[in-house]
Short mmCIF file of C-alpha atoms and ligand atoms in Angstrom, two decimals:
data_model
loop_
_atom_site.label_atom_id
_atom_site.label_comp_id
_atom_site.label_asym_id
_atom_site.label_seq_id
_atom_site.Cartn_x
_atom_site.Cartn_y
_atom_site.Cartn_z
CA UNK Z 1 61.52 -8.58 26.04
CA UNK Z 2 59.18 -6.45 28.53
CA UNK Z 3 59.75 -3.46 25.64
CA UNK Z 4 59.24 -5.49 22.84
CA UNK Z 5 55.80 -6.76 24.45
CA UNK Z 6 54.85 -3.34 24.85
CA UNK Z 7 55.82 -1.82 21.54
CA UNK Z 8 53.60 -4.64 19.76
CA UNK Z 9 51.28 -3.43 17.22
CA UNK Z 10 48.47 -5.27 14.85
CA UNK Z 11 45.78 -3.78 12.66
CA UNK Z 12 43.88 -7.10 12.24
CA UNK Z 13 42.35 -10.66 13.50
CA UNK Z 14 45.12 -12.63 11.84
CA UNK Z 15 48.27 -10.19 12.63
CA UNK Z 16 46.87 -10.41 16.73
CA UNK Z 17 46.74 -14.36 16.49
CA UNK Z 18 50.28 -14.32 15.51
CA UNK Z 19 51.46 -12.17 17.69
CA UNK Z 20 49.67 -14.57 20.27
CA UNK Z 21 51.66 -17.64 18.74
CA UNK Z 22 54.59 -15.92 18.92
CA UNK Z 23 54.81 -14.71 22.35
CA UNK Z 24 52.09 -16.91 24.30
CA UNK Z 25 50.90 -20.69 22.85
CA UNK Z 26 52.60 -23.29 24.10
CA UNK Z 27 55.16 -22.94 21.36
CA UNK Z 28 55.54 -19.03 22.28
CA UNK Z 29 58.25 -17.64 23.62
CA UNK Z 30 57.39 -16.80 26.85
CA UNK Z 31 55.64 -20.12 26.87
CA UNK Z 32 59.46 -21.02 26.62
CA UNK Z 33 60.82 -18.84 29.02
CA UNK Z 34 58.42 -20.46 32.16
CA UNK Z 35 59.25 -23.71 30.77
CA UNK Z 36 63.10 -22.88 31.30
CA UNK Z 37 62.32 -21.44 35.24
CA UNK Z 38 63.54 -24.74 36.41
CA UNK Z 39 66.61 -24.54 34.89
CA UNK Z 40 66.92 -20.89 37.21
CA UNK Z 41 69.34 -21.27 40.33
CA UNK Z 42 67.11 -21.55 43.28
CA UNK Z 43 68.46 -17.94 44.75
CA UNK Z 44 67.23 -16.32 41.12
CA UNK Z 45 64.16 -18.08 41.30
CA UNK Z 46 61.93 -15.49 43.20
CA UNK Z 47 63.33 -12.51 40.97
CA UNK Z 48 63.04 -14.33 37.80
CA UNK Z 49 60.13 -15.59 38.92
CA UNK Z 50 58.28 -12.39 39.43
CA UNK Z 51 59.85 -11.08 36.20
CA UNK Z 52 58.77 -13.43 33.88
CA UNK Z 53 54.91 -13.34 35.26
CA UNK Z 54 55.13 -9.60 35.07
CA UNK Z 55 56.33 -10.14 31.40
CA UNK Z 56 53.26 -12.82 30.76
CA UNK Z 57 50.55 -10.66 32.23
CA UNK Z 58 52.27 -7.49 30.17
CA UNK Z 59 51.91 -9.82 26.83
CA UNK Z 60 48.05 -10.55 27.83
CA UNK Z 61 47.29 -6.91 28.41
CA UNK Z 62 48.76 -5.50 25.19
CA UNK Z 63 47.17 -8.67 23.07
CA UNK Z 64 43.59 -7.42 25.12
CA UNK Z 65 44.33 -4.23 24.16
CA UNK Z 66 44.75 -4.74 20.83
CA UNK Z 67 42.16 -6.70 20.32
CA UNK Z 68 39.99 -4.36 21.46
CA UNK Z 69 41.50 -1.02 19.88
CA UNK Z 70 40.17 -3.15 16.22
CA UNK Z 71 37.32 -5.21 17.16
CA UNK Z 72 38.03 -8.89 16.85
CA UNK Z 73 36.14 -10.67 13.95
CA UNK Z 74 35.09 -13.87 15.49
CA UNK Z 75 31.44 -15.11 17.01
CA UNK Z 76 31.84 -12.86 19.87
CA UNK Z 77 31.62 -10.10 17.90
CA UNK Z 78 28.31 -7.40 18.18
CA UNK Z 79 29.62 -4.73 16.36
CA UNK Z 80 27.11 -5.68 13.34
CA UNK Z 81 23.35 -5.65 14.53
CA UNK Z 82 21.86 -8.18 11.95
CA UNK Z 83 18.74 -7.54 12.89
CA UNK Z 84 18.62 -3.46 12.31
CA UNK Z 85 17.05 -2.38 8.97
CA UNK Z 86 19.22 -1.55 6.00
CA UNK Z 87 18.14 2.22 6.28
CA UNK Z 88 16.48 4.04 8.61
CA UNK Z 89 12.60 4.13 7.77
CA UNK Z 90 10.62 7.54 8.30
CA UNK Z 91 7.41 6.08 9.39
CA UNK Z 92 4.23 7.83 7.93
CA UNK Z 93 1.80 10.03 9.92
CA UNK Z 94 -1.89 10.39 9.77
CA UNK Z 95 -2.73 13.42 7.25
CA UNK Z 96 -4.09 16.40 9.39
CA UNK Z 97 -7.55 15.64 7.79
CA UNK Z 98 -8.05 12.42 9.15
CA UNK Z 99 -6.20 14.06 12.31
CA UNK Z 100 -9.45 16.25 12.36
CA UNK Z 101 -11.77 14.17 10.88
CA UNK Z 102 -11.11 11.30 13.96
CA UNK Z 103 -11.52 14.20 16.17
CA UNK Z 104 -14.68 14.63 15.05
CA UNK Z 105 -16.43 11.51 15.07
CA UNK Z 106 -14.56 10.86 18.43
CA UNK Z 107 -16.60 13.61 20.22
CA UNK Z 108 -19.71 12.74 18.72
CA UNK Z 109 -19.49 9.16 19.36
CA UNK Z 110 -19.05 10.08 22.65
CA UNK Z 111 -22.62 11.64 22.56
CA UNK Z 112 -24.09 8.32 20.77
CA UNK Z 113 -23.33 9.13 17.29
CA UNK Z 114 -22.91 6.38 15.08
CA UNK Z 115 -20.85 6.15 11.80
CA UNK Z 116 -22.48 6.12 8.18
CA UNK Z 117 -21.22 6.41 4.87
CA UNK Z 118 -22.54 6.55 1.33
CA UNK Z 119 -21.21 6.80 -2.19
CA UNK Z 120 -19.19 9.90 -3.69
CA UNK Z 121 -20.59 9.33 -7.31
CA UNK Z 122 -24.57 10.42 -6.13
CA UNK Z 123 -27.65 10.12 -8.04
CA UNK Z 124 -29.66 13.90 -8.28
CA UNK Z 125 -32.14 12.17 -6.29
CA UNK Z 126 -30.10 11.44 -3.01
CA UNK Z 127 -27.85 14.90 -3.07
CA UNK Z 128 -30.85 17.55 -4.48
CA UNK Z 129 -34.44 15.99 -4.73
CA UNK Z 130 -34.41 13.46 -1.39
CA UNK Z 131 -33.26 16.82 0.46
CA UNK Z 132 -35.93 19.00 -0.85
CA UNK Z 133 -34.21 21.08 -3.44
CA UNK Z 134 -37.28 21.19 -5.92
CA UNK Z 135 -36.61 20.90 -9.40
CA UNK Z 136 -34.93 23.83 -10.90
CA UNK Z 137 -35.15 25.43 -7.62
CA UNK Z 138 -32.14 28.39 -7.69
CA UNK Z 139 -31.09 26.69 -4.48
CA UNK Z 140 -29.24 23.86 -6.78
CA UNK Z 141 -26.78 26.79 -7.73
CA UNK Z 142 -25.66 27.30 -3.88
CA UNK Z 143 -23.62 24.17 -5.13
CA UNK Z 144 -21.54 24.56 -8.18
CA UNK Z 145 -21.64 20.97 -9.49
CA UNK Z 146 -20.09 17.83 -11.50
CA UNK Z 147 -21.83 16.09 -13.74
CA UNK Z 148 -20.95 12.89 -15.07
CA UNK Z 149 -21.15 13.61 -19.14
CA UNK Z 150 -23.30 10.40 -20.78
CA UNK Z 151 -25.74 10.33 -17.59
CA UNK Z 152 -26.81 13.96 -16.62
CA UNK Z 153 -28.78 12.43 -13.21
CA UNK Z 154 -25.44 10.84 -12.11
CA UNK Z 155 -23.39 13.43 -10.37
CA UNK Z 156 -20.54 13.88 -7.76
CA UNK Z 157 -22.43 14.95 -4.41
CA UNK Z 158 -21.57 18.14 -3.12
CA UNK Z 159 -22.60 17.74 0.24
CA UNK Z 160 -22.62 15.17 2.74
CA UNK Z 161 -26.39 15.39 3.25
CA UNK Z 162 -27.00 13.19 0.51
CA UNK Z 163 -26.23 10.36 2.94
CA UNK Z 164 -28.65 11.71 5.35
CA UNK Z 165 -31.31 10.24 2.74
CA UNK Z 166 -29.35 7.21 2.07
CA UNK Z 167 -29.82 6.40 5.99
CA UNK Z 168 -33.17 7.58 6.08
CA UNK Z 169 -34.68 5.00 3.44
CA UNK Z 170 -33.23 2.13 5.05
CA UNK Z 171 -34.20 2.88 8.71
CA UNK Z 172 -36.29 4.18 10.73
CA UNK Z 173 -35.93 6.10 13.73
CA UNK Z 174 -34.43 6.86 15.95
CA UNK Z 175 -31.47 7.45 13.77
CA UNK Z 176 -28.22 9.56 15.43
CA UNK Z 177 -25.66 9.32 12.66
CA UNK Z 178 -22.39 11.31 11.73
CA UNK Z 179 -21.23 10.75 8.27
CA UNK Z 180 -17.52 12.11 7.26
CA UNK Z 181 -16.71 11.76 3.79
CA UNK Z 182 -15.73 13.88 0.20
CA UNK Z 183 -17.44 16.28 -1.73
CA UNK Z 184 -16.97 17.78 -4.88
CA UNK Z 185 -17.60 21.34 -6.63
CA UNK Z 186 -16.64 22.92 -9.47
CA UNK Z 187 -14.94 25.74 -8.49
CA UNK Z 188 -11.75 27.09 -9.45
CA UNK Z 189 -8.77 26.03 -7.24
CA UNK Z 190 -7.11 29.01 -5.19
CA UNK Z 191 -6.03 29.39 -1.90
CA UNK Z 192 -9.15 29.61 -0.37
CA UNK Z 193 -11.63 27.14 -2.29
CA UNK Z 194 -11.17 23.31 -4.11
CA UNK Z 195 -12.74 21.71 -6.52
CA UNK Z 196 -12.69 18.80 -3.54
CA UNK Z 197 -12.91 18.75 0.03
CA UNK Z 198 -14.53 16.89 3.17
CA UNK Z 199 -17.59 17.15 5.38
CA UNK Z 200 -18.99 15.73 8.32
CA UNK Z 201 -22.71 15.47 8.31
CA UNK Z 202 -24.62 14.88 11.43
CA UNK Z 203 -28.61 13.42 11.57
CA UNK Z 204 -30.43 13.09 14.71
CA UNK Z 205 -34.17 11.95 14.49
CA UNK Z 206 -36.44 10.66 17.14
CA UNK Z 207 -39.76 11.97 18.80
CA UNK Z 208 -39.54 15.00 20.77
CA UNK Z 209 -36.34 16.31 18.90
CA UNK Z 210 -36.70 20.04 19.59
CA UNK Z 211 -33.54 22.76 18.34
CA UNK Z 212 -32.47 23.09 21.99
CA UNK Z 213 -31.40 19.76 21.62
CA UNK Z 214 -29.25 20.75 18.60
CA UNK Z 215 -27.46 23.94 20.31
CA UNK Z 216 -26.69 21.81 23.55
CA UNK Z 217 -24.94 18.85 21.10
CA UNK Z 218 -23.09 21.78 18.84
CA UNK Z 219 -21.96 24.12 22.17
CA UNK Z 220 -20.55 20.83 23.27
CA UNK Z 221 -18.50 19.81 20.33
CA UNK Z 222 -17.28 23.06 20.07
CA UNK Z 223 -15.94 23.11 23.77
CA UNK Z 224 -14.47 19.83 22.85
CA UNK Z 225 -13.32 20.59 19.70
CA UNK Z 226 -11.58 24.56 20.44
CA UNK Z 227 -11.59 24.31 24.41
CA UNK Z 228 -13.58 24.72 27.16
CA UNK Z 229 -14.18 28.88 26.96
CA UNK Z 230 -15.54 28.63 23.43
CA UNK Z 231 -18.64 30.67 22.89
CA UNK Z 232 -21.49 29.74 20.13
CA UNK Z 233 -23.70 31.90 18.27
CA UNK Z 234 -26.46 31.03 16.36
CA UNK Z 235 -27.66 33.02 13.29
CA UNK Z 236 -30.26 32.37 11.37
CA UNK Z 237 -29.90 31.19 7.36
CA UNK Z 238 -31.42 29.33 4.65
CA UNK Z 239 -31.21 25.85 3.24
CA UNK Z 240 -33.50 23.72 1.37
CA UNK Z 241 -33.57 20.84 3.67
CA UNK Z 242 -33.94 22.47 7.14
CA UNK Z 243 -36.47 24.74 8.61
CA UNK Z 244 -35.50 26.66 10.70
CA UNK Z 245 -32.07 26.79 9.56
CA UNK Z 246 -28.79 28.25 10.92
CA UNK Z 247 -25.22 29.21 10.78
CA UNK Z 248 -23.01 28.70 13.56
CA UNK Z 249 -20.27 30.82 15.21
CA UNK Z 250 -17.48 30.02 17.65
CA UNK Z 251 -15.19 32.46 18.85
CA UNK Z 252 -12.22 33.12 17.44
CA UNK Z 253 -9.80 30.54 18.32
CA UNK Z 254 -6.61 32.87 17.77
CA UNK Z 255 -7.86 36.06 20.03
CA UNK Z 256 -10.66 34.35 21.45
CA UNK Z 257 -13.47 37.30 20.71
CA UNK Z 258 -11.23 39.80 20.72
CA UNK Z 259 -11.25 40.84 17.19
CA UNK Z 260 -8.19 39.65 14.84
CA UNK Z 261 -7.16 39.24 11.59
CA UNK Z 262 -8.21 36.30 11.81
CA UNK Z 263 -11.91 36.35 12.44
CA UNK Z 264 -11.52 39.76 10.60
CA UNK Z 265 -12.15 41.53 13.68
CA UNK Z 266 -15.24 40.71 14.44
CA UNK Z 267 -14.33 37.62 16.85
CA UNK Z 268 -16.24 35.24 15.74
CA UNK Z 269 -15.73 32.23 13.10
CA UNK Z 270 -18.25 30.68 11.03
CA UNK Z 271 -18.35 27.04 11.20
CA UNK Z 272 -21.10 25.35 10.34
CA UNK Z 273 -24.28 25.34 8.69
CA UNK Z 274 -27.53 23.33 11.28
CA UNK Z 275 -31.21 23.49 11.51
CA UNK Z 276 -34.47 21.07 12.25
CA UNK Z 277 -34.74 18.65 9.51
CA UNK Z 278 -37.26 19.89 7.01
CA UNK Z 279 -40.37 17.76 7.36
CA UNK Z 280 -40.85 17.34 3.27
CA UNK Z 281 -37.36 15.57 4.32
CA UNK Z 282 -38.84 13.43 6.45
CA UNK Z 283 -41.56 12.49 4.03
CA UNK Z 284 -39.35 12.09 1.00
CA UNK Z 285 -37.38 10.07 2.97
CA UNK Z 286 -40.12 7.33 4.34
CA UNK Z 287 -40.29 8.89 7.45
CA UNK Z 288 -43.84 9.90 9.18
CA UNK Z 289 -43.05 13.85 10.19
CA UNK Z 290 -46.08 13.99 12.50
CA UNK Z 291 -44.24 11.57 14.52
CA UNK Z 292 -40.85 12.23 14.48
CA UNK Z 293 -38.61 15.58 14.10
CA UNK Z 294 -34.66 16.08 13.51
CA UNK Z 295 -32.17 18.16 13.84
CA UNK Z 296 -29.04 18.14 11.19
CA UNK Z 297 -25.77 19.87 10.78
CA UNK Z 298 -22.56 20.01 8.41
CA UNK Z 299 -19.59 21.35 8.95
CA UNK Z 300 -16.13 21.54 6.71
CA UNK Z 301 -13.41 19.17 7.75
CA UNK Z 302 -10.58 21.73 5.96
CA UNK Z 303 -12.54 24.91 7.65
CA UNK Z 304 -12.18 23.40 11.08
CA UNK Z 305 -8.55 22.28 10.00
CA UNK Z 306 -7.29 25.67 9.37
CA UNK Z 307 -8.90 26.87 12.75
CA UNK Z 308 -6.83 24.63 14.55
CA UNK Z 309 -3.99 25.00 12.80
CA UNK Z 310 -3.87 28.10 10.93
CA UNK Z 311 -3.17 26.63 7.53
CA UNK Z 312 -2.93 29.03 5.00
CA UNK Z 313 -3.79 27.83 1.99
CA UNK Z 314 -6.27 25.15 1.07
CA UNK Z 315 -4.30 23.54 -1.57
CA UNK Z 316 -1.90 22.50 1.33
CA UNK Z 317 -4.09 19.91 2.13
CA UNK Z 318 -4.17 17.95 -1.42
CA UNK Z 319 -0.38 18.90 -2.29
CA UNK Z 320 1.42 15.90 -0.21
CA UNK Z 321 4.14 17.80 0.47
CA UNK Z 322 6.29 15.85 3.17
CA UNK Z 323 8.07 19.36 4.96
CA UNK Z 324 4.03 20.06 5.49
CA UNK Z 325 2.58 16.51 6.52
CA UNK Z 326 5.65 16.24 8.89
CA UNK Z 327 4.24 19.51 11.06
CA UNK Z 328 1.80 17.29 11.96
CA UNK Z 329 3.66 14.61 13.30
CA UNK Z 330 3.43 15.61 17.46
CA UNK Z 331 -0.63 15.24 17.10
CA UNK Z 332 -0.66 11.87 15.78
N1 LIG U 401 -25.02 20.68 3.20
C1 LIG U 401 -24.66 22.04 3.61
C2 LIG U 401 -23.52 22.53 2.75
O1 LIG U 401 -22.86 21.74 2.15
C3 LIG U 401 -24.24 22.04 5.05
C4 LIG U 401 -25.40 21.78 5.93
C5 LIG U 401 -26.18 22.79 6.39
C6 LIG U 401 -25.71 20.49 6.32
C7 LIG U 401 -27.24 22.59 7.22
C8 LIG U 401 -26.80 20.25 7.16
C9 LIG U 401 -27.56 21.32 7.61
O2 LIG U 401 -27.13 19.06 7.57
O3 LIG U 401 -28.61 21.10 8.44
O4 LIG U 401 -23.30 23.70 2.70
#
């Protein structure tokens, strides 16, 4: 019987608990066999004896064994995890916008910046006329721009400023604001401009605000934002709504001054446009501008996106395209 036990085979849960009947209940036949050792001449009974429990424990094994090789299907069974979802489930990542855009208002938080926001659909007033763009002044051209058909003074701002002037006529100083948000121009989509994109806009306005002020904040966000050995440069530019007005360099991030293709070999990158808050803004704004002065900046959230990460094309950004979101997965 000791080769029988061994050759015993079962694919399932029912064909095992036969075999179990069979050979081990207390109808089995080995059941039988121990029930019979009495009946064994006392001389026999150590050899039979050691036979018959080698032949029980044999039985138990191969039944264990079996059991195992198919996974039983009663309680005991873990093999299903009840609780797992159906499917695996990709979670989503932040876009690299809002990747940069946190950045953003994370460093300049960190220098007592606080957050404001204010509508996309503007009225001329808040986007050109609060901010000192006089009527049919050219300078309302720098900014191609949407306007809503049945209501020519309701438009879709193009710059962040315009909330500059919705903080203004609420509050007085001091006011330290950064205000992300979305713009709109109308310019023809291509790799390298959208008819959409983002800004951050940054107000500071207090007594005593003087420009140093302004180049200390922006040489420290850059550090922050590109790393520690990031230079600045200042040079000096036009817009309506600051006097004196600037653009700002940092050094290339890819050959850091060096001169690349990058920065077009002259090793510096253009990143945003500053100056002290023209005092007809102040005015036009409720705000006495023989008492107070500001500084203001605005920078592109896409600009400073493609510094970081070398995107391409700007279209990227608006596309959703999963094999270019996922990239960004390790900086969430
Ligand atoms: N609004 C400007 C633009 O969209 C950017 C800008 C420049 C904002 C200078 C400012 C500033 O606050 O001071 O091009």
């Amino acid at each position: 019987m000791l080769a029988e036990v061994e050759a015993l085979q079962a694919s399932n849960a029912e064909e095992l608990e036969n075999l179990r009947i069979k050979y081990l209940s207390k109808k089995g036949a080995i059941t039988a066999l121990m029930a019979d050792f009495r009946n064994v001449p006392a001389e026999q009974k150590k050899e039979v004896g050691i036979k018959i429990n080698e032949l029980k424990n044999k039985a138990q094994e191969k039944l264990n064994e079996l059991r195992e090789a198919f996974g039983s299907s009663d309680s005991e069974d873990n093999s299903i995890d009840i609780t797992r979802t159906a499917y695996p489930i990709a979670l989503g990542t932040r876009h690299p916008l809002s990747l940069v855009k946190n950045e953003i208002i994370d460093i300049f938080a960190r220098l007592g910046f606080s957050l404001a926001e204010g509508p996309e659909v503007e009225d001329d007033w808040h986007v050109f006329s609060s901010m000192n763009f006089a009527e049919d002044h050219p300078a309302r051209d720098m900014q191609d721009t949407f306007f809503v058909e049945a209501h020519p003074d309701i438009i879709l701002r193009t710059h962040t400023s315009s909330v500059q002037s919705r903080v203004m006529e609420k509050q007085q100083p001091p006011i330290r604001i950064i205000c992300p948000g979305r713009v709109y121009r109308n310019e023809a989509v291509s790799a390298r401009a959208h008819c959409f994109f983002h800004q951050v806009e940054g107000l500071y306005v207090d007594e005593n605000v003087s420009f140093t002020d302004l180049k200390q904040v922006l040489l420290l966000f850059a550090r922050e934002m590109f790393g520690e050995d990031t230079q600045i440069r200042l040079r000096p530019s036009y817009f309506p709504f600051t006097e004196p007005s600037a653009e700002m360099d940092v050094s290339c991030t890819l050959c850091k001054g060096q001169g690349c293709s990058m920065c077009k070999g002259s090793g510096w990158l253009e990143i945003l446009g500053c100056g002290m808050v023209h005092p007809n803004v102040l005015e036009l704004n409720g705000i006495d501008s023989t008492k107070y002065k500001g500084y203001a900046f605005g920078m592109g959230v896409e600009r400073i996106a493609n510094l970081k990460y070398q995107v391409k094309d700007l279209r990227m950004f608006s596309e959703n395209d999963v094999r270019f979101l996922k990239e960004f997965e390790a900086a969430n």
